[in-house]
């Protein structure tokens, strides 16, 4: 079960698209994303710090909602690396595919 500001947002046993959308738009996750960008300072794959930086879930929210706001499951990617990664590995997203992708750069 995931609770944000005292409200149960997700019961892990019954995750649906509405729950995921609500979680993605939560104030808590937005704050955590700011912290992750500050922690990383640049794209962790190509070191670009001048482009639009985005935060990526290593293990996807749809499969691991309990890790949605876990800083250890979030990394900063530039928009270019983020899009290329999803274009190449969508459907097989996770830590192993991210490591493989990083080795291909």
C-alpha positions as MATLAB code, in Angstrom:
seq = 'XXXXXXXXXXXXXXXXXXXXXXXXXXXXXXXXXXXXXXXXXXXXXXXXXXXXXXXXXXXXXXXXXXXXXXXXXXXXXXXXXXXXXXXXXXXXXXXXXXXXXXXXX';
ca = [
       0.000    0.000    0.000;
       1.294    3.481   -0.832;
       0.186    6.457    1.214;
       0.756   10.087    0.278;
      -0.183   12.873    2.681;
      -2.200   10.413    4.760;
      -4.272    9.192    1.786;
      -3.964    5.688    0.409;
      -3.061    6.131   -3.241;
      -2.213    2.625   -4.318;
      -3.033   -0.773   -2.971;
      -0.239   -2.769   -4.626;
      -2.543   -5.722   -5.128;
      -4.946   -3.709   -7.298;
      -2.860   -1.232   -9.293;
      -4.660    0.289  -12.251;
      -3.912    3.076  -14.721;
      -5.800    5.663  -12.673;
      -3.678    4.878   -9.608;
      -0.473    5.106  -11.657;
      -1.496    8.459  -13.149;
      -2.320    9.824   -9.697;
       1.024    8.614   -8.361;
       2.975   10.131  -11.281;
       1.340   13.505  -10.621;
       1.773   13.454   -6.836;
       3.511   16.322   -5.054;
       5.724   13.803   -3.283;
       7.093   12.370   -6.534;
       7.628   15.845   -7.997;
       9.695   16.791   -4.937;
      11.696   13.564   -5.115;
      12.405   14.205   -8.813;
      13.833   17.632   -7.949;
      16.097   16.003   -5.371;
      17.258   13.361   -7.866;
      18.128   16.022  -10.458;
      20.132   17.896   -7.833;
      21.836   14.669   -6.717;
      22.855   13.629  -10.232;
      23.450   17.098  -11.696;
      23.562   15.782  -15.263;
      22.513   12.861  -17.441;
      24.006    9.781  -15.791;
      24.555    8.174  -19.197;
      26.151   10.910  -21.329;
      26.984   13.555  -18.671;
      25.028   16.253  -20.547;
      23.964   18.900  -18.076;
      22.849   21.572  -20.526;
      19.918   19.783  -22.170;
      16.444   19.240  -20.765;
      16.938   16.807  -17.878;
      14.288   14.245  -16.978;
      13.970   11.694  -14.200;
      13.640    8.033  -15.177;
      12.356    5.131  -13.082;
      14.801    2.232  -13.384;
      12.064   -0.209  -12.433;
       8.791    1.064  -13.935;
       5.979    2.420  -11.775;
       3.482    0.161  -13.508;
       5.266   -2.932  -12.204;
       6.815   -1.557   -9.011;
       4.544    1.188   -7.659;
       6.041    0.887   -4.196;
       9.356    2.165   -5.636;
       7.845    5.184   -7.407;
       9.294    7.728   -4.962;
      12.387    5.783   -3.966;
      15.456    7.861   -4.887;
      17.432    4.652   -5.421;
      15.050    3.733   -8.249;
      15.378    7.112  -10.001;
      18.101    8.509  -12.234;
      18.515   11.672  -14.257;
      18.673   11.375  -18.032;
      18.821   14.030  -20.713;
      15.788   14.061  -22.979;
      17.778   12.526  -25.849;
      19.044    9.532  -23.846;
      15.645    9.059  -22.200;
      13.778    8.935  -25.528;
      16.336    6.673  -27.186;
      16.243    4.285  -24.236;
      12.441    4.012  -24.285;
      12.358    3.682  -28.082;
      14.835    0.808  -27.972;
      13.809   -1.045  -24.816;
      10.154   -0.267  -24.118;
       8.518   -3.503  -23.084;
      11.788   -4.745  -21.613;
      12.560   -1.871  -19.274;
      14.526   -2.473  -16.125;
      17.949   -2.307  -14.589;
      19.498   -4.878  -16.950;
      18.338   -3.147  -20.117;
      19.509    0.217  -18.757;
      22.988   -1.184  -18.080;
      23.058   -2.694  -21.565;
      21.949    0.597  -23.102;
      24.620    2.530  -21.189;
      27.263    0.175  -22.592;
      26.065    0.899  -26.127;
      26.645    4.660  -25.857;
];
